[in-house]
CSV table of C-alpha atoms in Angstrom, one decimal:
chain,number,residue,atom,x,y,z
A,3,UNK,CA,31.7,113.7,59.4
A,4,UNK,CA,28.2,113.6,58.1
A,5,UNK,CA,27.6,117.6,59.5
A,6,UNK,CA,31.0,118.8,57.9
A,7,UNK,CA,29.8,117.3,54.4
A,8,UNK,CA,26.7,118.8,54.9
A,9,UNK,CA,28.0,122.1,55.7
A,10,UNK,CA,30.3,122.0,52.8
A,11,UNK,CA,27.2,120.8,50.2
A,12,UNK,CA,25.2,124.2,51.5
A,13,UNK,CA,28.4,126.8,51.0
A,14,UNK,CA,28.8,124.9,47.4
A,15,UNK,CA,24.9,125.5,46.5
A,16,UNK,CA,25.0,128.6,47.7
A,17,UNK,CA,28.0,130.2,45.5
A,18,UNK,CA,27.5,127.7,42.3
A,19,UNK,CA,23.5,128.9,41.5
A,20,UNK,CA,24.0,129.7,37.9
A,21,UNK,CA,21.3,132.3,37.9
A,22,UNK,CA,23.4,134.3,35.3
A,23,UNK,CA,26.6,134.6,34.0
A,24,UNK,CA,29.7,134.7,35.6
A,25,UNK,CA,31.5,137.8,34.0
A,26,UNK,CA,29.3,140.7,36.2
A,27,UNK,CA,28.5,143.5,34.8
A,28,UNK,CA,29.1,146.7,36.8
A,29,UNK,CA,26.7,149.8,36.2
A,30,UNK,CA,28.2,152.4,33.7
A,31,UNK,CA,27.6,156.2,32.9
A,32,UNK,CA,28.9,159.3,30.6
A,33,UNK,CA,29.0,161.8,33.5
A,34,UNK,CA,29.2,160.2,36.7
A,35,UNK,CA,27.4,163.6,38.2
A,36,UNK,CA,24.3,163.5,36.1
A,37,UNK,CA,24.1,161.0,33.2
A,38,UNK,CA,21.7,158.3,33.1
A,39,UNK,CA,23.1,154.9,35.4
A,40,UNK,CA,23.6,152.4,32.3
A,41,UNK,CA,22.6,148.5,33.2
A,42,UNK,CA,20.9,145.8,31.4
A,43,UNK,CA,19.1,145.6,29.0
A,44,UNK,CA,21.3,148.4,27.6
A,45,UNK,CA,25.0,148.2,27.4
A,46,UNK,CA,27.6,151.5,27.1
A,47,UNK,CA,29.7,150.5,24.1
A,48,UNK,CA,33.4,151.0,24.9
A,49,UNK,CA,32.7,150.7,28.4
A,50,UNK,CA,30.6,147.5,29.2
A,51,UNK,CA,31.5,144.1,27.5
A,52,UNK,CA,28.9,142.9,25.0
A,53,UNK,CA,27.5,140.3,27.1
A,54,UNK,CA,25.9,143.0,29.6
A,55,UNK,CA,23.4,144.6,26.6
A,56,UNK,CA,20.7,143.0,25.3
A,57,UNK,CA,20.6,143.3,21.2
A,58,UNK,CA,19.4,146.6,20.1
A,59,UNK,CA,19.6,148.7,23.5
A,60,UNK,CA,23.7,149.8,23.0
A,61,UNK,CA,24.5,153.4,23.7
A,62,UNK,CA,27.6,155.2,23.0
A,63,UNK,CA,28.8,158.4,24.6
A,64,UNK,CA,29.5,161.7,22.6
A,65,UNK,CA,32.2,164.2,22.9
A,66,UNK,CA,30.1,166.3,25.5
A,67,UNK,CA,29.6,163.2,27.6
A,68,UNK,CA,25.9,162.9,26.4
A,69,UNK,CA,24.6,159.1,26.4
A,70,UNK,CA,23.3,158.5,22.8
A,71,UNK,CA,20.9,156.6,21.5
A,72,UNK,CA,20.8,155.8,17.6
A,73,UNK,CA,17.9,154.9,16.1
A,74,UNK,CA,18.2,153.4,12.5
A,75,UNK,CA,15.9,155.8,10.4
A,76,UNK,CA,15.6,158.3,12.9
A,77,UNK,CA,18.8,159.3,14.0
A,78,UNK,CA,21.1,160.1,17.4
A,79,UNK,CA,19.1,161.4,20.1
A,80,UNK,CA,20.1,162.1,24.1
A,81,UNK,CA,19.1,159.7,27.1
A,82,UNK,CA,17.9,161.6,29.2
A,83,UNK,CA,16.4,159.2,31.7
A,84,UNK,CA,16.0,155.3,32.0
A,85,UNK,CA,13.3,153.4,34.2
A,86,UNK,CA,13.9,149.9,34.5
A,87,UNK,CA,11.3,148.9,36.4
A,88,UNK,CA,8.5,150.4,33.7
A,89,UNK,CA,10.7,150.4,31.3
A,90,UNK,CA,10.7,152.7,29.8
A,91,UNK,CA,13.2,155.7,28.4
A,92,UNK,CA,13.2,159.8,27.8
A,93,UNK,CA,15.1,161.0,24.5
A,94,UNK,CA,15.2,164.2,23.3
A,95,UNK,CA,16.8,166.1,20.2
A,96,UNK,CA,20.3,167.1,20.3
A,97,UNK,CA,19.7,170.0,17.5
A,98,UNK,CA,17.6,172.8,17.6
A,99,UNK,CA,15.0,171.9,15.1
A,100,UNK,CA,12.5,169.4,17.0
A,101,UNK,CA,10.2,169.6,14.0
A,102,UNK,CA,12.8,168.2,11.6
A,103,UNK,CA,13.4,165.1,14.1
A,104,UNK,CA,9.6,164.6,14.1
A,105,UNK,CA,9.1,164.6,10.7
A,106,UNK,CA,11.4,162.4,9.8
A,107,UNK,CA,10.9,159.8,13.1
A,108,UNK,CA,10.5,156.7,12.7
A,109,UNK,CA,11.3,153.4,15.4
A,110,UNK,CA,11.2,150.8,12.8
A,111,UNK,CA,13.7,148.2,13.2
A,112,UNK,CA,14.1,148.8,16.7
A,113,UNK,CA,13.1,147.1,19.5
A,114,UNK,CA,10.8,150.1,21.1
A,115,UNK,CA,7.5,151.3,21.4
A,116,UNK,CA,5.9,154.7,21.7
A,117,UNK,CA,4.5,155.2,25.4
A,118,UNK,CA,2.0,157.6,24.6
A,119,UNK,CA,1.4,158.9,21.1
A,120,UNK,CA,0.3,162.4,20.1
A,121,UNK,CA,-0.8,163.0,16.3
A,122,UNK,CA,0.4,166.7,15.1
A,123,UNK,CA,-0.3,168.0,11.8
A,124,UNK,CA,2.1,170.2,9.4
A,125,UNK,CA,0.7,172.7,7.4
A,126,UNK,CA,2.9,175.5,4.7
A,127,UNK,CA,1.4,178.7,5.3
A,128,UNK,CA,2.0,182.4,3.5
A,129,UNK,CA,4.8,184.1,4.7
A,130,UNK,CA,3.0,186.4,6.7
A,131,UNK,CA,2.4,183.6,9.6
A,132,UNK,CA,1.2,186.8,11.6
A,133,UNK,CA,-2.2,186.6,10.3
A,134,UNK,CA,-2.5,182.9,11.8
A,135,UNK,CA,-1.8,184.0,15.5
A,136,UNK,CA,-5.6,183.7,16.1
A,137,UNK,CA,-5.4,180.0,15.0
A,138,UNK,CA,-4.0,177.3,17.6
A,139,UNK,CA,-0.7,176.9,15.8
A,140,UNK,CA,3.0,177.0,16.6
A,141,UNK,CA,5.7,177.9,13.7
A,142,UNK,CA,8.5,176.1,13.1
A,143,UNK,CA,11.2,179.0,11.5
A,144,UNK,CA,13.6,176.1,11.5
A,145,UNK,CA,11.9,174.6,8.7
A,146,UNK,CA,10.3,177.7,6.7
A,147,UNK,CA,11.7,179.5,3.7
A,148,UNK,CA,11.2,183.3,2.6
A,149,UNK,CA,7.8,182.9,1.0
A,150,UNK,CA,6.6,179.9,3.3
A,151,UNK,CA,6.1,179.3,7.1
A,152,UNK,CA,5.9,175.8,8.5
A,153,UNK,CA,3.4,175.4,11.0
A,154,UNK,CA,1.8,173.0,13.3
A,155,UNK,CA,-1.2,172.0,15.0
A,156,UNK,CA,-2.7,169.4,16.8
A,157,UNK,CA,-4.8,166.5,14.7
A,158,UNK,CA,-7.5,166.4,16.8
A,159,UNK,CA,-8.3,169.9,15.4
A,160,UNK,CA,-11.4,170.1,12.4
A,161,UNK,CA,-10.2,170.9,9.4
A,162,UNK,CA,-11.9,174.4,9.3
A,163,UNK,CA,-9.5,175.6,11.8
A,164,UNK,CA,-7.1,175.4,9.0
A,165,UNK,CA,-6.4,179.0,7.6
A,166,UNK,CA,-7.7,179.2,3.8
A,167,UNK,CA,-4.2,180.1,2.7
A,168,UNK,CA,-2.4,177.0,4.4
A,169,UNK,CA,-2.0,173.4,2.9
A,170,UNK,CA,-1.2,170.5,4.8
A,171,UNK,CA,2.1,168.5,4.6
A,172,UNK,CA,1.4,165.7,6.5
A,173,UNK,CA,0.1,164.1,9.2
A,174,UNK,CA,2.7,162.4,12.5
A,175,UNK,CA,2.5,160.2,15.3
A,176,UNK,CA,4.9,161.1,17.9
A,177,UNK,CA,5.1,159.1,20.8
A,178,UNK,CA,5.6,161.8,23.3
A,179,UNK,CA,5.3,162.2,26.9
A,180,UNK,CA,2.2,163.0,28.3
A,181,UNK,CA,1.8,166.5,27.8
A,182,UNK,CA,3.9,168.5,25.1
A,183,UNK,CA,5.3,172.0,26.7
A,184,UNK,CA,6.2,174.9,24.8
A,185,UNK,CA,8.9,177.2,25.2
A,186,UNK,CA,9.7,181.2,23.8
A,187,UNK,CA,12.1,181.0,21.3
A,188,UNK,CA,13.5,183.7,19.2
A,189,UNK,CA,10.6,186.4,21.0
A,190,UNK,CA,7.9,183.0,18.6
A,191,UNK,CA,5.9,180.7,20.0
A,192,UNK,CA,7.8,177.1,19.2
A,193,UNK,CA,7.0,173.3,20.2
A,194,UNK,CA,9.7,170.9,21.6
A,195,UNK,CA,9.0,167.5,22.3
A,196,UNK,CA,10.7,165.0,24.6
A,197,UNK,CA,10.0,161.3,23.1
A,198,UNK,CA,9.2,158.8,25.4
A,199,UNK,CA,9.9,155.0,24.6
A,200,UNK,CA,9.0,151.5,25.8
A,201,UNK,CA,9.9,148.0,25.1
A,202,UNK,CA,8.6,144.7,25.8
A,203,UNK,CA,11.5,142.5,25.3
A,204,UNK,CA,13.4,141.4,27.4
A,205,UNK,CA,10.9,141.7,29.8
A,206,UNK,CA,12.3,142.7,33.3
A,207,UNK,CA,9.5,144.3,35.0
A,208,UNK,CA,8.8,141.7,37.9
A,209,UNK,CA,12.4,141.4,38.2
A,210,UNK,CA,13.2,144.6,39.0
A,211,UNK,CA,10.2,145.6,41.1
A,212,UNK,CA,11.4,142.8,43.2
A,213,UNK,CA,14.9,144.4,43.9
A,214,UNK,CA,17.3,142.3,41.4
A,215,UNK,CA,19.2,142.3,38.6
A,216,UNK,CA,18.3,141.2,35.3
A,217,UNK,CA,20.7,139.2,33.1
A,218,UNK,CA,21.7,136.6,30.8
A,219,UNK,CA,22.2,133.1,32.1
A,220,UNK,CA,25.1,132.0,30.0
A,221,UNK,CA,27.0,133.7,27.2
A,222,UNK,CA,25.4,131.2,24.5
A,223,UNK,CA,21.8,132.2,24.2
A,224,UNK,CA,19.3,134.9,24.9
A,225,UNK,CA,18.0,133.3,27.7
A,226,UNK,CA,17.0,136.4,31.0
A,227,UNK,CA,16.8,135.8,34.3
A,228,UNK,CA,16.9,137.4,37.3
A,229,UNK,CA,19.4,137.6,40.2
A,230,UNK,CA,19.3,139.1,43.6
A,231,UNK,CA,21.6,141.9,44.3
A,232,UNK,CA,25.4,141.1,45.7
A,233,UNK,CA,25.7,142.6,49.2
A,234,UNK,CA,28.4,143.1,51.3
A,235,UNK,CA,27.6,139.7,53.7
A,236,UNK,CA,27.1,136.1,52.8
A,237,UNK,CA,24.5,134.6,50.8
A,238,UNK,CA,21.6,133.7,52.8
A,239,UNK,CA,21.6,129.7,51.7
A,240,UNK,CA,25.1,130.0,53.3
A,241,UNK,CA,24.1,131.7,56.1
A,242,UNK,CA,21.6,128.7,56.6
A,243,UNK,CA,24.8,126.3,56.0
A,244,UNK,CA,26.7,128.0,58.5
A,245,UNK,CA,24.1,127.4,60.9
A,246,UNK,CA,23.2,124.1,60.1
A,247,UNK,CA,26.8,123.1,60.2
A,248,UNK,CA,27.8,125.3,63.3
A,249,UNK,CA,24.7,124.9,65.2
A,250,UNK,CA,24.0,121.3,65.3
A,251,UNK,CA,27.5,120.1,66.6
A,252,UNK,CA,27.1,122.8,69.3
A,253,UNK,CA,24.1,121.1,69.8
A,254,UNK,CA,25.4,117.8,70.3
A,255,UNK,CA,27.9,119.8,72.6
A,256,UNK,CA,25.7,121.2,74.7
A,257,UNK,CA,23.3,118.0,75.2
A,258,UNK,CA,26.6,115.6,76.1
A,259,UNK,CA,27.8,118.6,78.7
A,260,UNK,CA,24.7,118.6,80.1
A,261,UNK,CA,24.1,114.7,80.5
A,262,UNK,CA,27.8,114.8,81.9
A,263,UNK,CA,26.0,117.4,84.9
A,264,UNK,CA,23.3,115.5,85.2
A,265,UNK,CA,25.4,112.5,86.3
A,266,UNK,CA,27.9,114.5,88.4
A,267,UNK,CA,24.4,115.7,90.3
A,268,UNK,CA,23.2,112.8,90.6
A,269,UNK,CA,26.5,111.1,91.9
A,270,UNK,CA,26.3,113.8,94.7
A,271,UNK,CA,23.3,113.5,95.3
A,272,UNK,CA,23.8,109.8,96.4
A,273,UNK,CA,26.7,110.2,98.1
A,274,UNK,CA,25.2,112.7,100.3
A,275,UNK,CA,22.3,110.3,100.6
A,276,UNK,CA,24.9,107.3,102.3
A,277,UNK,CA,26.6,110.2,104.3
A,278,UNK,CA,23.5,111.1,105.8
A,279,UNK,CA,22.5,107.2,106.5
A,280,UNK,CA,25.9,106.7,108.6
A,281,UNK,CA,25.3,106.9,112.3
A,282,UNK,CA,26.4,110.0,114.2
A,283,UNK,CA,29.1,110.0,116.1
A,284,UNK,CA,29.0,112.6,119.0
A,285,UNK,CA,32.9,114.2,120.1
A,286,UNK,CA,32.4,115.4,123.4
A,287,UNK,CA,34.7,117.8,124.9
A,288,UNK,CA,36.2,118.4,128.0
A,289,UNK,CA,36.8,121.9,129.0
A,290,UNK,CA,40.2,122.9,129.1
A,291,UNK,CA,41.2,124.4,132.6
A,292,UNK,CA,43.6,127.0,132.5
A,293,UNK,CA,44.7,127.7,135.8
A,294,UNK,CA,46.4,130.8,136.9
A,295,UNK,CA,49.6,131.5,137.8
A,296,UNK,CA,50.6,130.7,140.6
A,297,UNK,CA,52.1,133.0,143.6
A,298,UNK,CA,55.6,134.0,144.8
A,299,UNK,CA,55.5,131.7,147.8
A,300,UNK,CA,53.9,128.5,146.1
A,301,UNK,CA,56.9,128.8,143.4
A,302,UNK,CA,59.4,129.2,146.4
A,303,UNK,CA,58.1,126.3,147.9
A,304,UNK,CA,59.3,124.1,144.7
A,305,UNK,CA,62.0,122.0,145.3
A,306,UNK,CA,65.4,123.4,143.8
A,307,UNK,CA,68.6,121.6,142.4
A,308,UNK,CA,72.4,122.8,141.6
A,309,UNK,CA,73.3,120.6,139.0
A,310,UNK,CA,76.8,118.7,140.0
A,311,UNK,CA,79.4,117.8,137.2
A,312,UNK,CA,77.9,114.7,135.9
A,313,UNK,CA,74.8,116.7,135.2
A,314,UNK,CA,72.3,113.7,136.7
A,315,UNK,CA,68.7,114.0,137.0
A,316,UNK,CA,66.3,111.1,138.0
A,317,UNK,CA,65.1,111.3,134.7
A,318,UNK,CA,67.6,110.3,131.9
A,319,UNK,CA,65.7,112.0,129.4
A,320,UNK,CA,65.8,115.9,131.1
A,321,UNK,CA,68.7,117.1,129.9
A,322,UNK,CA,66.8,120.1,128.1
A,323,UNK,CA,64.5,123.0,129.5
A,324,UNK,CA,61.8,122.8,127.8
A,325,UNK,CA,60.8,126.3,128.2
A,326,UNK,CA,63.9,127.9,127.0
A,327,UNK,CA,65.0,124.9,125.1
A,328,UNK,CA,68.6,124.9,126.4
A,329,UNK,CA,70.9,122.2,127.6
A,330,UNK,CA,71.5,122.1,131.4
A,331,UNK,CA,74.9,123.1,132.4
A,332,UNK,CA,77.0,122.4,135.3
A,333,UNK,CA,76.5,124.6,138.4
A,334,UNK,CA,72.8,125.7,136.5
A,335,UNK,CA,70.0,125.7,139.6
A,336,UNK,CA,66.9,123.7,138.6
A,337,UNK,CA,63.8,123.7,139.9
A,338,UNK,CA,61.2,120.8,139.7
A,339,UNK,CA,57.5,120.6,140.1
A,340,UNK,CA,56.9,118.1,142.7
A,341,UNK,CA,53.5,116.3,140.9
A,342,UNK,CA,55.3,115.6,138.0
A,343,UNK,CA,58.7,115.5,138.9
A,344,UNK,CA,59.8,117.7,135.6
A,345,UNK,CA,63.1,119.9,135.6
A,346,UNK,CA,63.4,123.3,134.3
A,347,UNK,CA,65.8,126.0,134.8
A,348,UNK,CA,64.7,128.0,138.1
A,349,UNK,CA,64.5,131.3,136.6
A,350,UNK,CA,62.2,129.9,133.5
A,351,UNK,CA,59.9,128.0,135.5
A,352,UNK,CA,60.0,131.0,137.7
A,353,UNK,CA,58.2,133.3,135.3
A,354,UNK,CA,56.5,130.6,134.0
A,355,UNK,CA,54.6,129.5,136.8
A,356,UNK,CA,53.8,133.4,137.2
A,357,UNK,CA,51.2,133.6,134.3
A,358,UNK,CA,50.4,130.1,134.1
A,359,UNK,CA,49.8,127.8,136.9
A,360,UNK,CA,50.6,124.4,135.0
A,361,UNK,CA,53.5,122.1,133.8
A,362,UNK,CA,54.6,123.3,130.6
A,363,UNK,CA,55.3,119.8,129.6
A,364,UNK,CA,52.5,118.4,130.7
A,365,UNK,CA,50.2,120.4,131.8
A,366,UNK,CA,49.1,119.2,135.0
A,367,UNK,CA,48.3,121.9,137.3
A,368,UNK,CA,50.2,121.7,140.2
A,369,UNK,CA,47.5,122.4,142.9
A,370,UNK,CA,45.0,120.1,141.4
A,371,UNK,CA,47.7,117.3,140.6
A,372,UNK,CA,47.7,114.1,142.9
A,373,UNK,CA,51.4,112.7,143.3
A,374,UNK,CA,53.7,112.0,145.9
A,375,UNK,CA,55.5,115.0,146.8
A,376,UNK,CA,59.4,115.2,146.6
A,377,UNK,CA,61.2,116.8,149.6
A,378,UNK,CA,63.2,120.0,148.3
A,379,UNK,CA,65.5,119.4,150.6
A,380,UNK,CA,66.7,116.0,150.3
A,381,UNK,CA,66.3,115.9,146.3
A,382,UNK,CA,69.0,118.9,146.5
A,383,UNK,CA,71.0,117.2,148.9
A,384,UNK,CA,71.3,114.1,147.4
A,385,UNK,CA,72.0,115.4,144.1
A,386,UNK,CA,74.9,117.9,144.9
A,387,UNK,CA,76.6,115.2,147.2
A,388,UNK,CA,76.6,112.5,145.0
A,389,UNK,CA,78.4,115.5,142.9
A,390,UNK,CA,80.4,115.8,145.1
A,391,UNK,CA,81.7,112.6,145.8
């Protein structure tokens, strides 16, 4: 009883650890073929229940199944990638103008970070930007006018790179990636920017770099924690319960089976001991003499009988050849073999006494026998006449 309770207390620890909460929340996506895998911190709206995001990291899918992130003053910009385990995320503008989105970008009241951040300064330039093409400077049509061009360059430029005709608009941080690329556009020379974020809270790093899932522990509070991955077998605190309460009664098995051998061997072993302590007894044997059969003028020589009527021999009890296992009959001829005195019909005892040269009832061997012999003659006399009479 005390193993079954134990094995029921492990397979109830093991399935009631309230690591987190007991709704799950399954991995979602926009396009199954090549969105971003959406998971806590961040929660798809319309798609994931509330409890599996993390204030401030919900995203939303467009029309085009783009995953969509909306920053308050910045505006809606496309996930491109998520990594949980730096956490860290790759946005990018959805319209065609990146210089608009930079201008105007801003992560106040949100819960992210810039990653690496990259100062770029806007300058209004003459029309005529082609007089600029031996400065380090990228146009941005997308923002110019007739009589203006907006252009931009990198802060960490002097300020006498900056053409005479040119005034600056302002200075930006943009927390890119690493490097900016640039791209021809329109047959012009244009800047696009992929923004890359971080955040600090919740803080999921270890938790993640160890394999498992982050989460909230209860639907009431805030509080994270972490939870290793559901597989397809059993928990391995169950495992351990399984074996504990498994293993030990085959334990107990095993050790009672073998103290049950243990005794049977030992029980042998004695009683072969008090065999071997009895004195031996020695059968001696006699050989068995078979003799042979005997020859046509030794079996003539037997004494022969015709059975009268009353059917009388001296012996009460021969009233059956014992060869053929017949009753005598009147008129049948007997013939008896004079050391023993036994009846048998002639013609059995005949061929009888040809392959074996004893009594078939009691084996005495005829030549080797010592009895009084019986005279054929008057045996068969005196049997038929007192027949007769």
């Amino acid at each position: 009883m005390e193993t079954l309770a134990l094995f029921f207390f492990f397979l109830f620890f093991s399935f009631t650890q309230p690591v987190l909460c007991a709704d799950v929340c399954t991995p979602a996506s926009c396009d199954s073929v090549q969105g971003p895998r959406i998971r806590f911190p961040f929660r798809l709206i319309g798609r994931q229940p509330e409890h599996c995001g993390y204030p401030g990291f919900h995203l939303f899918c467009n029309n085009q199944s783009q995953t969509i992130l909306r920053l308050p003053l910045s505006g809606e910009f496309v996930v491109d990638y998520i990594d949980y385990t730096r956490q860290t995320i790759l946005i990018d503008n959805p319209d065609d103008c990146d210089p608009k989105r930079i201008l105007n970008f801003s992560l106040s009241r949100t819960p992210f970070g810039g990653t690496y951040t990259r100062k770029i300064t806007f300058l209004n330039c003459s029309s005529d930007w082609t007089e600029y093409m031996s400065y380090d400077l990228f146009p941005f049509f997308c923002l110019s006018g007739e009589n203006y061009v907006v252009m931009a360059m990198a802060s960490y430029s002097s300020a006498q790179q900056i053409p005479p005709s040119c005034r600056m608009i302002s200075n930006v941080s943009v927390p890119t990636q690493a490097q900016n690329y640039v791209s021809q556009y329109q047959s012009s020379r244009q800047i696009r920017v992929d923004f890359q974020l971080t955040w600090n809270e919740p803080g999921c790093r270890s938790c993640e770099a160890n394999g498992g899932i982050c989460g909230f522990k209860d639907n009431t509070v805030l509080e994270v924690g972490c939870s290793k991955p559901p597989n397809h077998g059993l928990p391995r605190s169950a495992k351990y319960g399984i074996i504990i309460g498994v293993g030990i009664p085959g334990l107990l098995c095993l050790i009672v089976l073998a103290c049950f051998a243990f005794g049977r061997i030992r029980a042998l072993s004695h009683r072969r001991l008090n065999i071997s302590e009895l004195p031996t007894i020695t059968i001696s044997q006699q050989p068995v003499v078979r003799a042979a059969g005997l020859d046509g003028p030794t079996i003539a020589s037997y004494p022969k009988t015709v059975l009268g009527e009353s059917r009388r021999l001296p012996k009460s009890s021969d009233s059956t050849c014992s060869i053929c296992l017949s009753d005598y009959e009147p008129k049948e001829t007997l013939r008896s073999i004079p050391e023993c005195n036994h009846y048998f019909h002639a013609n059995c005892i005949d061929e009888w006494l040809k392959l074996n040269g004893t009594c078939p009832v009691c084996r005495n061997s005829p030549e080797s026998s010592i009895g009084t012999p019986c005279s054929s003659m008057s045996s068969s006399y005196s049997l038929s006449s007192s027949d007769h009479h």
